[in-house]
XYZ file of C-alpha atoms in Angstrom:
738
model
C 5.777 -16.353 -9.511
C 7.144 -13.244 -11.129
C 4.333 -10.773 -11.778
C 3.460 -9.371 -15.195
C 5.504 -6.209 -14.693
C 8.614 -8.205 -13.743
C 8.200 -10.526 -16.731
C 7.583 -7.598 -19.080
C 10.713 -5.823 -17.879
C 12.756 -8.969 -18.481
C 11.513 -10.262 -21.829
C 8.266 -8.509 -22.783
C 7.340 -7.913 -26.438
C 3.754 -6.602 -26.266
C 1.077 -6.072 -23.614
C -2.475 -5.336 -24.730
C -4.381 -4.550 -21.513
C -7.566 -3.810 -23.526
C -8.680 -1.122 -21.075
C -9.416 1.401 -23.834
C -12.956 2.746 -23.861
C -13.227 2.628 -27.658
C -11.227 2.488 -30.866
C -7.896 0.783 -31.478
C -5.827 -1.348 -29.094
C -2.692 0.248 -27.666
C 0.386 -1.730 -26.672
C 1.464 -0.791 -23.133
C 4.915 -2.343 -23.594
C 6.050 -1.457 -27.100
C 4.612 0.593 -29.940
C 2.219 -1.833 -31.634
C -1.283 -0.615 -32.481
C -4.214 -2.971 -33.012
C -6.598 -1.626 -35.659
C -10.149 -2.311 -34.523
C -12.567 -3.871 -36.982
C -15.904 -4.197 -35.216
C -14.866 -5.484 -31.778
C -16.762 -3.851 -28.897
C -15.689 -2.779 -25.407
C -17.231 -4.806 -22.555
C -16.493 -5.438 -18.903
C -13.492 -7.728 -18.648
C -11.518 -9.971 -16.345
C -9.891 -6.805 -15.015
C -11.174 -3.445 -16.257
C -12.383 -3.464 -19.869
C -12.071 -6.202 -22.502
C -12.924 -6.775 -26.198
C -15.879 -8.815 -27.432
C -15.867 -10.534 -30.849
C -19.148 -11.457 -32.584
C -17.989 -14.650 -34.332
C -18.799 -13.402 -37.831
C -17.011 -10.183 -38.785
C -15.202 -8.487 -35.894
C -11.434 -8.760 -35.440
C -8.326 -6.699 -34.631
C -5.316 -6.469 -36.948
C -1.737 -5.436 -36.134
C 0.580 -4.484 -38.999
C 3.388 -6.657 -37.621
C 3.849 -10.351 -36.740
C 4.498 -9.175 -33.127
C 5.381 -12.633 -31.779
C 8.680 -13.712 -33.375
C 10.158 -17.129 -34.137
C 12.038 -19.042 -31.467
C 11.385 -19.258 -27.740
C 8.281 -17.449 -26.560
C 5.469 -17.158 -24.022
C 1.918 -15.917 -24.655
C -0.692 -15.390 -21.954
C -4.301 -14.170 -22.209
C -7.740 -14.335 -20.578
C -10.654 -15.805 -22.546
C -14.385 -16.206 -21.943
C -17.036 -17.622 -24.286
C -20.492 -19.137 -23.989
C -20.620 -20.440 -27.582
C -19.264 -23.923 -28.368
C -18.560 -23.735 -32.128
C -20.562 -26.096 -34.351
C -19.701 -24.997 -37.890
C -17.234 -26.459 -40.370
C -13.961 -24.810 -39.236
C -12.222 -24.361 -35.903
C -12.427 -20.683 -34.799
C -9.116 -18.883 -34.211
C -8.577 -16.774 -31.093
C -5.334 -15.158 -32.275
C -2.159 -15.777 -34.236
C 0.069 -14.947 -37.212
C -0.246 -18.220 -39.179
C -2.423 -18.602 -42.290
C -1.142 -21.338 -44.650
C 0.299 -24.836 -44.181
C 3.819 -23.631 -45.075
C 3.551 -20.145 -43.644
C 5.849 -19.738 -40.563
C 3.717 -18.815 -37.570
C 1.320 -20.064 -34.928
C -2.296 -19.759 -33.920
C -4.437 -20.708 -30.938
C -8.179 -21.352 -31.062
C -11.114 -23.545 -29.976
C -12.191 -26.896 -31.391
C -15.573 -27.640 -32.952
C -18.302 -29.245 -30.820
C -16.122 -29.424 -27.661
C -14.790 -25.928 -26.971
C -11.349 -27.483 -26.323
C -8.359 -25.178 -26.652
C -5.832 -26.004 -29.394
C -2.382 -24.787 -30.504
C -1.139 -25.117 -34.077
C 2.190 -24.010 -35.602
C 3.772 -24.346 -39.046
C 7.031 -23.546 -40.822
C 8.189 -23.662 -44.441
C 8.189 -27.478 -44.285
C 4.654 -27.853 -42.991
C 2.964 -28.585 -39.667
C 5.476 -28.255 -36.828
C 3.318 -28.809 -33.724
C -0.371 -29.482 -33.056
C -1.712 -29.920 -29.502
C -5.190 -30.017 -27.933
C -5.927 -29.224 -24.274
C -8.997 -31.208 -23.258
C -10.644 -28.434 -21.277
C -13.764 -26.593 -22.429
C -13.030 -22.854 -22.466
C -16.499 -22.056 -23.865
C -18.368 -22.542 -20.570
C -19.123 -18.831 -19.982
C -16.325 -18.635 -17.377
C -13.063 -16.699 -17.472
C -10.027 -18.878 -18.217
C -6.359 -17.977 -17.766
C -4.319 -19.391 -20.678
C -0.524 -19.534 -21.012
C 1.715 -21.378 -23.459
C 5.522 -21.407 -23.351
C 8.242 -22.811 -25.625
C 11.962 -22.788 -24.831
C 12.926 -22.811 -28.528
C 14.197 -26.407 -28.554
C 12.845 -29.760 -29.733
C 13.568 -31.398 -26.384
C 10.875 -33.549 -24.813
C 7.963 -31.449 -23.478
C 9.707 -28.201 -24.413
C 6.272 -26.744 -25.259
C 3.726 -26.411 -22.429
C 0.110 -25.233 -22.515
C -1.496 -24.185 -19.205
C -5.179 -23.462 -18.556
C -6.075 -21.885 -15.162
C -3.558 -24.070 -13.288
C -0.174 -22.396 -13.833
C 1.709 -25.273 -12.144
C 0.659 -28.346 -14.109
C 0.352 -28.054 -17.922
C -2.905 -29.291 -19.454
C -0.900 -30.593 -22.393
C 2.763 -30.554 -23.410
C 4.917 -31.731 -26.263
C 7.750 -30.769 -28.597
C 7.866 -29.314 -32.132
C 9.312 -31.412 -34.944
C 11.808 -28.728 -35.947
C 13.542 -25.676 -34.485
C 12.182 -22.458 -35.993
C 14.736 -20.728 -38.226
C 12.599 -18.502 -40.466
C 11.140 -15.193 -39.204
C 7.379 -14.792 -39.119
C 6.173 -12.469 -41.880
C 2.367 -12.536 -41.554
C 0.616 -9.767 -39.629
C -0.843 -10.674 -36.246
C -4.637 -10.816 -35.960
C -6.940 -11.230 -32.961
C -10.397 -12.796 -33.321
C -9.932 -14.727 -36.572
C -7.501 -16.531 -38.894
C -5.130 -14.175 -40.710
C -6.487 -13.013 -44.116
C -9.173 -15.711 -43.999
C -12.916 -15.564 -43.358
C -15.131 -18.056 -41.568
C -12.666 -18.733 -38.736
C -14.013 -15.954 -36.493
C -14.029 -16.360 -32.712
C -17.219 -15.685 -30.712
C -16.253 -14.553 -27.203
C -14.341 -12.086 -25.035
C -10.563 -11.561 -24.720
C -8.571 -9.607 -22.142
C -4.963 -9.003 -21.015
C -2.908 -10.353 -23.952
C 0.786 -10.648 -22.986
C 3.608 -11.690 -25.362
C 7.226 -12.484 -24.462
C 10.386 -13.614 -26.270
C 11.381 -16.090 -23.542
C 9.845 -18.622 -21.161
C 8.316 -16.662 -18.285
C 8.098 -17.678 -14.657
C 5.069 -19.819 -13.822
C 6.035 -21.555 -10.585
C 4.602 -19.803 -7.513
C 6.925 -18.238 -4.978
C 6.873 -20.402 -1.852
C 8.302 -20.379 1.671
C 9.594 -23.025 4.066
C 10.441 -22.462 7.728
C 13.830 -23.563 9.100
C 13.830 -24.050 12.873
C 15.813 -26.221 15.278
C 17.844 -27.677 12.391
C 14.841 -28.827 10.323
C 12.774 -27.495 7.418
C 9.054 -27.315 8.138
C 5.772 -26.322 6.550
C 2.364 -25.732 8.123
C -0.733 -27.794 7.315
C -3.071 -27.989 10.316
C 0.137 -28.254 12.340
C 3.881 -28.162 11.670
C 5.083 -30.875 9.295
C 8.810 -31.726 9.328
C 10.671 -32.378 6.036
C 14.405 -32.867 6.676
C 17.591 -31.006 7.541
C 18.085 -30.353 3.806
C 15.515 -29.814 1.044
C 15.431 -29.742 -2.745
C 13.766 -27.466 -5.278
C 11.040 -30.091 -5.604
C 10.306 -29.810 -1.866
C 9.686 -26.089 -2.253
C 7.321 -26.694 -5.170
C 5.381 -29.486 -3.446
C 5.382 -28.450 0.216
C 6.239 -24.735 0.082
C 3.639 -22.326 1.478
C 2.404 -19.578 -0.857
C 0.862 -17.465 1.921
C 2.445 -17.694 5.378
C 0.062 -15.049 6.763
C -2.510 -17.849 7.249
C -0.320 -19.580 9.848
C -1.969 -18.918 13.251
C -0.162 -17.156 16.083
C -0.398 -20.300 18.221
C 1.676 -22.191 15.640
C 4.427 -19.567 15.532
C 4.654 -19.673 19.339
C 5.570 -23.381 19.141
C 8.853 -22.571 17.388
C 11.842 -22.021 19.661
C 15.201 -20.345 19.090
C 16.150 -18.765 15.778
C 13.583 -19.081 12.985
C 14.557 -18.675 9.317
C 12.048 -17.980 6.527
C 13.390 -19.631 3.360
C 11.891 -18.160 0.164
C 11.848 -19.877 -3.243
C 11.350 -18.178 -6.623
C 12.322 -19.104 -10.170
C 12.543 -15.454 -11.208
C 16.241 -14.862 -12.032
C 15.891 -11.109 -11.464
C 14.674 -11.383 -7.861
C 17.640 -10.608 -5.592
C 15.909 -9.914 -2.293
C 12.605 -10.469 -0.508
C 10.916 -8.827 2.471
C 8.503 -10.191 5.088
C 6.181 -8.202 7.342
C 6.298 -9.696 10.838
C 3.670 -8.619 13.366
C 4.531 -9.192 17.022
C 3.094 -8.219 20.342
C 4.048 -4.595 21.137
C 7.476 -4.288 22.734
C 10.122 -1.663 23.334
C 13.873 -1.880 22.892
C 14.154 -1.102 26.590
C 12.287 -4.315 27.384
C 14.351 -6.358 24.943
C 17.705 -4.970 26.113
C 16.923 -4.889 29.820
C 19.868 -6.083 31.962
C 21.978 -6.486 28.818
C 25.107 -4.660 27.746
C 24.527 -2.497 24.675
C 27.331 -1.580 22.288
C 26.835 1.172 19.710
C 29.373 0.951 16.887
C 29.773 3.898 14.530
C 31.515 3.770 11.171
C 33.018 6.800 9.456
C 35.418 7.309 6.567
C 36.580 10.643 8.022
C 40.263 10.118 8.984
C 40.200 13.232 11.178
C 37.337 12.109 13.420
C 38.698 10.842 16.721
C 35.553 10.663 18.842
C 31.767 10.473 18.593
C 28.901 11.828 20.631
C 25.794 9.717 21.085
C 22.715 11.124 22.817
C 20.393 8.588 24.418
C 16.982 9.563 25.781
C 15.787 7.424 28.690
C 13.123 7.497 31.350
C 14.121 9.629 34.376
C 16.526 7.912 36.784
C 18.879 8.884 39.626
C 22.517 8.085 40.191
C 21.433 6.173 43.274
C 19.415 3.841 41.056
C 22.386 3.197 38.802
C 25.363 3.281 41.201
C 23.952 1.759 44.393
C 25.194 2.580 47.901
C 28.944 2.589 47.240
C 30.778 4.546 44.585
C 34.379 5.587 43.893
C 34.844 9.057 42.407
C 38.000 9.489 40.333
C 39.283 12.977 39.640
C 41.595 13.905 36.773
C 43.330 17.199 36.000
C 46.285 18.242 33.883
C 46.977 21.205 36.203
C 50.429 20.442 37.769
C 49.794 22.894 40.612
C 46.680 21.006 41.751
C 47.557 18.782 44.711
C 44.118 17.945 46.108
C 40.450 17.829 45.139
C 37.174 18.444 46.915
C 33.855 16.742 46.254
C 30.704 18.208 47.785
C 27.743 15.837 47.915
C 24.273 16.842 49.036
C 22.315 13.760 50.012
C 19.166 12.792 51.848
C 20.876 10.478 54.311
C 20.281 9.263 57.824
C 22.120 6.570 59.802
C 18.738 4.892 60.102
C 19.025 4.186 56.367
C 21.609 1.551 57.260
C 19.079 -0.442 59.309
C 17.117 -3.156 57.543
C 13.858 -4.709 58.687
C 11.991 -3.874 61.911
C 13.842 -2.365 64.868
C 13.124 -1.022 68.383
C 13.868 2.547 69.441
C 15.215 2.697 73.032
C 15.229 6.102 74.724
C 16.607 7.526 77.941
C 15.371 10.617 79.771
C 15.791 12.333 83.115
C 12.515 14.206 82.773
C 10.830 13.595 86.116
C 7.317 14.120 84.729
C 7.900 11.509 82.106
C 9.423 9.196 84.683
C 6.471 9.818 87.012
C 4.075 9.107 84.162
C 2.345 12.471 84.325
C 3.474 13.390 80.844
C 4.005 11.300 77.749
C 7.232 11.341 75.839
C 6.798 11.701 72.101
C 9.066 10.547 69.288
C 8.629 12.216 65.919
C 10.030 10.673 62.726
C 9.546 11.049 58.953
C 9.505 8.089 56.569
C 8.580 7.188 53.016
C 5.403 5.174 52.479
C 5.492 1.809 50.739
C 4.462 1.661 47.079
C 0.690 1.811 46.800
C -2.007 0.745 44.349
C -5.228 2.714 44.620
C -8.234 1.274 42.810
C -11.351 3.326 42.185
C -14.130 1.426 44.006
C -17.079 2.536 41.843
C -17.697 3.261 38.181
C -17.317 6.764 36.811
C -20.699 8.428 36.369
C -20.874 9.944 32.918
C -23.727 11.981 31.460
C -22.668 11.890 27.839
C -19.835 10.698 25.619
C -16.386 10.796 27.235
C -14.267 13.070 25.053
C -10.989 13.271 26.955
C -9.219 12.427 30.219
C -7.015 15.119 31.750
C -4.736 14.247 34.690
C -2.473 16.775 36.420
C 0.201 16.048 39.013
C 1.806 18.077 41.814
C 5.586 17.802 42.055
C 8.388 20.145 43.026
C 11.296 20.940 40.727
C 13.369 17.955 41.829
C 13.167 14.357 40.638
C 9.863 12.833 41.614
C 8.766 9.275 42.234
C 6.627 7.104 40.010
C 2.968 7.479 39.015
C 1.378 4.940 36.664
C -2.263 4.454 35.677
C -4.479 1.708 34.267
C -8.080 1.698 33.016
C -10.949 -0.765 33.233
C -13.856 -1.194 30.840
C -15.695 -3.865 32.854
C -16.048 -2.317 36.328
C -12.655 -3.516 37.538
C -12.760 -7.169 36.457
C -9.833 -6.648 34.089
C -7.413 -3.781 33.546
C -5.673 -2.358 30.509
C -2.820 0.009 29.686
C -2.578 2.122 26.523
C 0.537 1.240 24.515
C 1.359 1.762 20.858
C -2.048 3.367 20.172
C -4.120 0.464 21.471
C -5.280 -1.073 24.748
C -3.195 -3.952 26.144
C -4.258 -6.181 29.073
C -2.322 -5.539 32.333
C -2.229 -7.436 35.652
C -2.206 -4.590 38.190
C -1.681 -7.014 41.089
C 1.830 -7.520 39.754
C 3.324 -4.266 41.046
C 6.552 -4.705 39.090
C 4.581 -5.080 35.863
C 2.269 -2.177 36.782
C 5.301 0.058 37.423
C 6.917 -0.868 34.099
C 3.954 -0.935 31.718
C 1.316 1.285 33.293
C 0.372 4.552 31.567
C 2.110 7.792 32.422
C 0.114 10.985 32.896
C 1.236 12.225 29.480
C -0.068 9.058 27.792
C -3.433 9.255 29.574
C -3.891 12.854 28.460
C -3.374 12.018 24.773
C -5.726 9.033 24.374
C -8.141 9.851 21.495
C -11.896 10.014 22.002
C -12.700 6.826 20.086
C -10.479 4.768 22.409
C -12.176 6.031 25.599
C -15.593 4.581 24.812
C -16.792 2.322 27.639
C -14.124 3.300 30.196
C -15.518 2.798 33.730
C -12.671 2.930 36.284
C -9.067 4.061 36.797
C -6.354 2.484 38.985
C -3.251 4.308 40.256
C 0.245 3.129 41.214
C 2.302 5.451 43.498
C 5.904 5.011 44.555
C 7.895 7.904 46.005
C 11.605 8.259 45.369
C 13.645 6.957 48.289
C 16.349 9.523 47.630
C 14.354 12.752 47.930
C 12.082 14.234 50.523
C 9.443 15.431 48.111
C 6.350 13.332 47.522
C 4.554 12.545 44.272
C 0.983 13.800 44.353
C -1.826 13.660 41.812
C -3.785 16.877 41.723
C -6.852 15.695 39.808
C -8.196 13.542 36.998
C -10.772 15.415 34.964
C -13.278 13.913 32.517
C -14.296 16.053 29.555
C -17.866 15.142 28.570
C -20.289 16.717 26.123
C -23.208 16.965 28.558
C -24.734 19.905 30.469
C -25.097 19.404 34.242
C -26.699 21.382 37.104
C -29.063 23.215 34.788
C -32.836 23.560 34.869
C -34.919 20.531 35.848
C -38.546 20.261 34.759
C -41.228 17.788 35.737
C -43.352 17.974 32.608
C -42.847 19.790 29.370
C -43.476 19.579 25.665
C -40.698 20.246 23.163
C -41.063 21.342 19.587
C -37.918 20.456 17.664
C -36.935 23.053 15.081
C -34.473 21.294 12.801
C -32.468 23.063 10.136
C -31.632 20.870 7.142
C -27.932 20.301 6.562
C -26.293 22.262 3.738
C -23.477 21.387 1.387
C -21.112 23.473 -0.731
C -19.496 21.339 -3.442
C -17.267 21.705 -6.484
C -16.346 19.019 -9.002
C -13.281 19.695 -11.126
C -10.413 17.591 -12.385
C -12.353 14.460 -11.375
C -12.116 15.611 -7.738
C -15.145 16.177 -5.525
C -14.472 18.806 -2.858
C -16.651 20.726 -0.451
C -17.999 21.347 3.039
C -20.996 19.542 4.598
C -22.475 21.695 7.360
C -25.420 21.824 9.761
C -26.553 25.119 11.252
C -27.760 23.205 14.340
C -24.166 21.999 14.894
C -25.473 18.442 14.797
C -23.769 15.499 13.175
C -24.100 14.754 9.463
C -23.560 11.876 7.066
C -23.486 11.442 3.288
C -22.983 9.073 0.381
C -21.907 9.475 -3.257
C -23.590 7.892 -6.290
C -22.021 7.719 -9.766
C -24.419 7.087 -12.633
C -26.966 5.716 -10.188
C -24.515 3.201 -8.699
C -22.988 3.329 -5.212
C -19.512 4.877 -5.245
C -18.737 5.943 -1.665
C -19.189 4.158 0.648
C -18.954 1.113 -1.620
C -21.791 -0.703 0.177
C -24.264 2.049 -0.737
C -24.968 2.982 2.887
C -24.480 6.464 4.309
C -21.248 7.201 6.161
C -21.311 7.141 9.949
C -22.442 10.359 11.641
C -19.667 12.944 11.396
C -19.124 16.223 13.267
C -20.086 19.289 11.255
C -18.733 21.144 9.443
C -17.118 18.200 7.633
C -14.666 18.597 4.764
C -15.253 16.295 1.774
C -12.374 15.446 -0.565
C -12.862 12.430 -2.868
C -11.004 11.512 -6.064
C -13.464 9.931 -8.489
C -11.957 6.925 -10.298
C -12.171 7.775 -13.971
C -12.175 4.079 -14.855
C -15.788 4.048 -13.724
C -16.729 6.949 -16.054
C -18.694 6.723 -19.273
C -16.066 8.367 -21.484
C -17.329 10.839 -24.015
C -20.833 10.533 -22.566
C -22.782 12.380 -19.910
C -22.207 11.124 -16.364
C -24.191 11.956 -13.238
C -22.518 12.423 -9.856
C -24.977 12.699 -6.971
C -24.202 13.455 -3.316
C -26.986 12.640 -0.838
C -26.618 13.968 2.701
C -28.640 14.140 5.912
C -28.365 15.426 9.458
C -28.812 13.579 12.756
C -32.619 13.748 12.492
C -32.671 12.179 9.042
C -33.607 15.171 6.866
C -32.219 14.212 3.436
C -31.091 16.524 0.656
C -28.858 16.062 -2.366
C -26.683 17.841 -4.915
C -26.104 16.576 -8.434
C -23.464 17.206 -11.100
C -23.596 16.282 -14.769
C -20.342 16.031 -16.684
C -18.817 14.383 -19.709
C -16.360 11.654 -18.687
C -12.756 12.620 -19.271
C -9.289 12.175 -17.805
C -7.665 14.145 -14.988
C -4.127 15.486 -14.771
C -1.877 17.488 -17.059
C -3.046 15.864 -20.292
C -1.624 15.773 -23.832
C -4.002 16.097 -26.818
C -3.372 16.108 -30.563
C -4.779 18.559 -33.102
C -7.992 16.544 -33.459
C -8.680 16.785 -29.718
C -7.901 13.123 -28.957
C -6.047 12.362 -25.731
C -2.602 10.833 -26.241
C -2.412 9.203 -22.782
C -4.643 8.514 -19.815
C -4.376 9.622 -16.195
C -2.104 6.722 -15.278
C 0.355 7.191 -18.145
C -1.146 4.518 -20.371
C -0.839 5.245 -24.089
C -4.156 5.958 -25.820
C -2.890 7.237 -29.153
C 0.531 7.600 -30.745
C 1.800 10.889 -32.151
C 2.720 8.881 -35.251
C 5.293 10.215 -37.760
C 5.153 6.975 -39.777
C 8.338 6.129 -41.750
C 11.200 8.627 -41.372
C 14.137 8.528 -43.797
C 17.577 9.159 -42.278
C 18.708 12.731 -42.845
C 15.171 14.108 -43.048
C 13.277 16.372 -40.659
C 9.601 15.564 -40.233
C 6.655 17.881 -40.531
C 5.618 19.741 -37.402
C 2.764 18.398 -35.262
C 0.825 20.537 -32.795
C 0.227 19.178 -29.288
C -2.046 20.720 -26.675
C -1.263 20.561 -22.931
C -4.411 21.064 -20.839
C -4.720 21.373 -17.057
C -7.415 18.918 -15.916
C -6.140 18.576 -12.341
C -8.961 20.600 -10.827
C -6.598 23.192 -9.346
C -4.115 25.791 -10.582
C -0.450 24.864 -11.159
C 2.728 26.876 -11.667
C 6.287 26.262 -12.867
C 5.156 23.904 -15.625
C 8.194 22.066 -17.063
C 7.990 19.985 -20.262
C 10.789 17.886 -21.779
C 11.498 14.707 -23.720
C 12.452 11.509 -21.882
C 16.188 11.196 -22.544
C 16.175 7.466 -21.710
C 14.429 6.705 -25.020
C 16.655 8.976 -27.113
C 18.372 7.269 -30.084
C 21.719 8.294 -31.536
C 21.222 10.409 -34.643
C 17.538 11.051 -33.883
C 16.436 14.189 -32.026
C 12.879 15.008 -30.966
C 12.597 18.805 -30.968
C 10.157 21.096 -29.143
C 9.108 24.637 -30.007
C 6.622 27.191 -28.706
C 5.631 28.132 -32.272
C 5.288 26.403 -35.615
C 6.626 29.111 -37.905
C 9.436 29.721 -37.472
C 10.131 26.495 -35.557
C 12.696 27.349 -32.855
C 13.961 24.068 -31.338
C 14.604 24.023 -27.599
C 15.474 21.241 -25.113
C 12.592 21.999 -22.765
C 9.580 24.277 -22.420
C 8.442 26.152 -19.323
C 5.146 27.874 -18.604
C 3.844 29.944 -15.729
C 0.497 29.824 -13.983
C -2.100 27.503 -15.531
C -5.634 27.713 -14.187
C -7.963 24.684 -14.280
C -9.071 23.844 -17.863
C -6.481 26.283 -19.272
C -4.385 24.943 -22.150
C -1.208 25.816 -24.055
C -0.060 24.703 -27.506
C 3.436 23.579 -28.432
C 4.959 21.912 -31.472
C 6.978 18.738 -32.040
C 9.109 17.467 -34.899
C 11.825 14.850 -35.388
C 15.210 15.679 -36.926
C 17.479 12.808 -38.042
C 21.110 12.459 -39.030
C 22.058 10.809 -42.307
C 23.987 8.181 -40.306
C 21.139 7.348 -37.922
C 20.677 3.594 -37.497
C 17.382 1.987 -38.581
C 14.817 1.440 -35.838
C 11.548 -0.264 -36.885
C 9.808 0.521 -33.598
C 11.290 3.842 -32.531
C 9.316 5.608 -29.813
C 9.663 8.756 -27.739
C 7.897 10.039 -24.642
C 7.144 13.509 -23.307
C 7.178 14.276 -19.580
C 5.570 17.184 -17.766
C 5.704 18.271 -14.137
C 4.372 21.284 -12.226
C 3.879 22.679 -8.725
C 0.443 23.058 -7.182
C -0.399 26.676 -6.389
């Protein structure tokens, strides 16, 4: 299913998120403004919402908003009051009289059923009732769509289930007349007594039928389409759109690893969506750790380079591999070809230094037969000795006992002894259960390894460099180490391990006492905090160098960690940097931010800040001090110039730019968004109001936290500028942190 942002980009008309903390509703898609008449801000389906009292509160928009023809409208509704008066309450709409073009949606008397009602200049055009009670004090997701035709079931009304409509039908006539009545939320337009008692959130309006079918996936393997439901279920070698809708899987991450392992050969993931703007899709596939070397082992690799440079005749590719020797790659026999373009050269010399003995040609066991004329040896009065050097077989050395540790293991440090020539192989493995099982550290985690398989140990065991970089948290519980040695058969030098050192935070070989009494002198932890730009920053320290922990409370409620518990014990000094989510603030009211902290011994202290909830960032404000946008770019208030006549230049409006980031910025750059610029209409900026000196952009130097600058805006139009009933413009600002 296409998400709201995708649908809005394709055919959106208005999007009232209702996340304002007070005042009017702001349209996040277009430029509509909902004038508030008594509705109150409450906690909503997502963020804030608006509550209507059923008697007098409503919101009015000076525009029909939803136009005639094909459309989609979606919203969230919650109510605990089944109406029992004399009229059916209206949730929203732009229809008021029997021959007034428009529509409305509301709840039925005595049942709480949802209804849809539309009229045109002839009379009633469509009336439908969804037999589901939306006044049960639960949130309900409502969507209705119409494709603009009078075909069978061209109108669909969904409640919670976005696949199967609760009710569907078709209007009597195609709409041909534009809607003219203003749109109202919470009651019938211009009428009294039809007020809705409940909560509304996330109103979305579109000028087309939006996507409602969920995106699904089928698996194609061994020539057949499959889906998973407590086992693989086979469909056919071909499938239809209906198969995707009925059998398609919405979340393939729930398929267990054991099921994936049953599939053989190539596996295709076939993705279905009814969103016409979706052109590609991506899947995250998690596998067991592997390397390209393992995948390409014993295979020929071709690297193909493309270039459009006609002068390039050759390429250089650098490949980094594990150390190897020519003997390993070329074997015992090799032909060396020599090329030269020197015509005077008639012969070539090749000098090879090799560790070679004729005995290397012998395979298996053999007897050494000697001859001597030494009479003492012959007489048996003196032994004859034969001295020879040889390489040992590959060896696995397993530590027989557990490592004795007197504290937390912080680090392992291994050092090897080699000469400057190519060495043999040294690999290591670790055990956490006294040698019952063994593990190697790959891709930042421990992986089980069978050290009895010497080939596997040689390939996947840890190198010294890997062992030395394992972080402290991954060494907890380590008890033994195993070693694999294999000297190079082509060099005389051996591979030797100098030492393996354990770094532990524990004093040894100090003073021992039989009996003693200790008086613990504990210094309470200290904290140095600042709160600016909705950012909490500081240092938590303990003079005893012990560990510390903390938690953050906002207005008496747990903020960090979210479960209300203290953090785990942390090494001191510890740097605290937390961005406080302004959506949890009480805007325009006093908020309390409290940081409680304690040391290892449990001594608790706290620091508290009081502040008035506001936004963070480089913020725009109008002359009255109202913010024009929030931290996330959402529009809070328009810089409204009302109706502008072509050829006129508007009055000048002052705008304040204030630094509420919590830190100083430099190279401040302010300009208008050119993407929204209309031919014949120019939004002009100036540093001063009188005289107004228009400029394309404004720049400012260093701005300290809470520092502000004023600038001025006006709109100049050409006499030939085309009409635009909903013209908007946007300002952009960027800066560098000092």
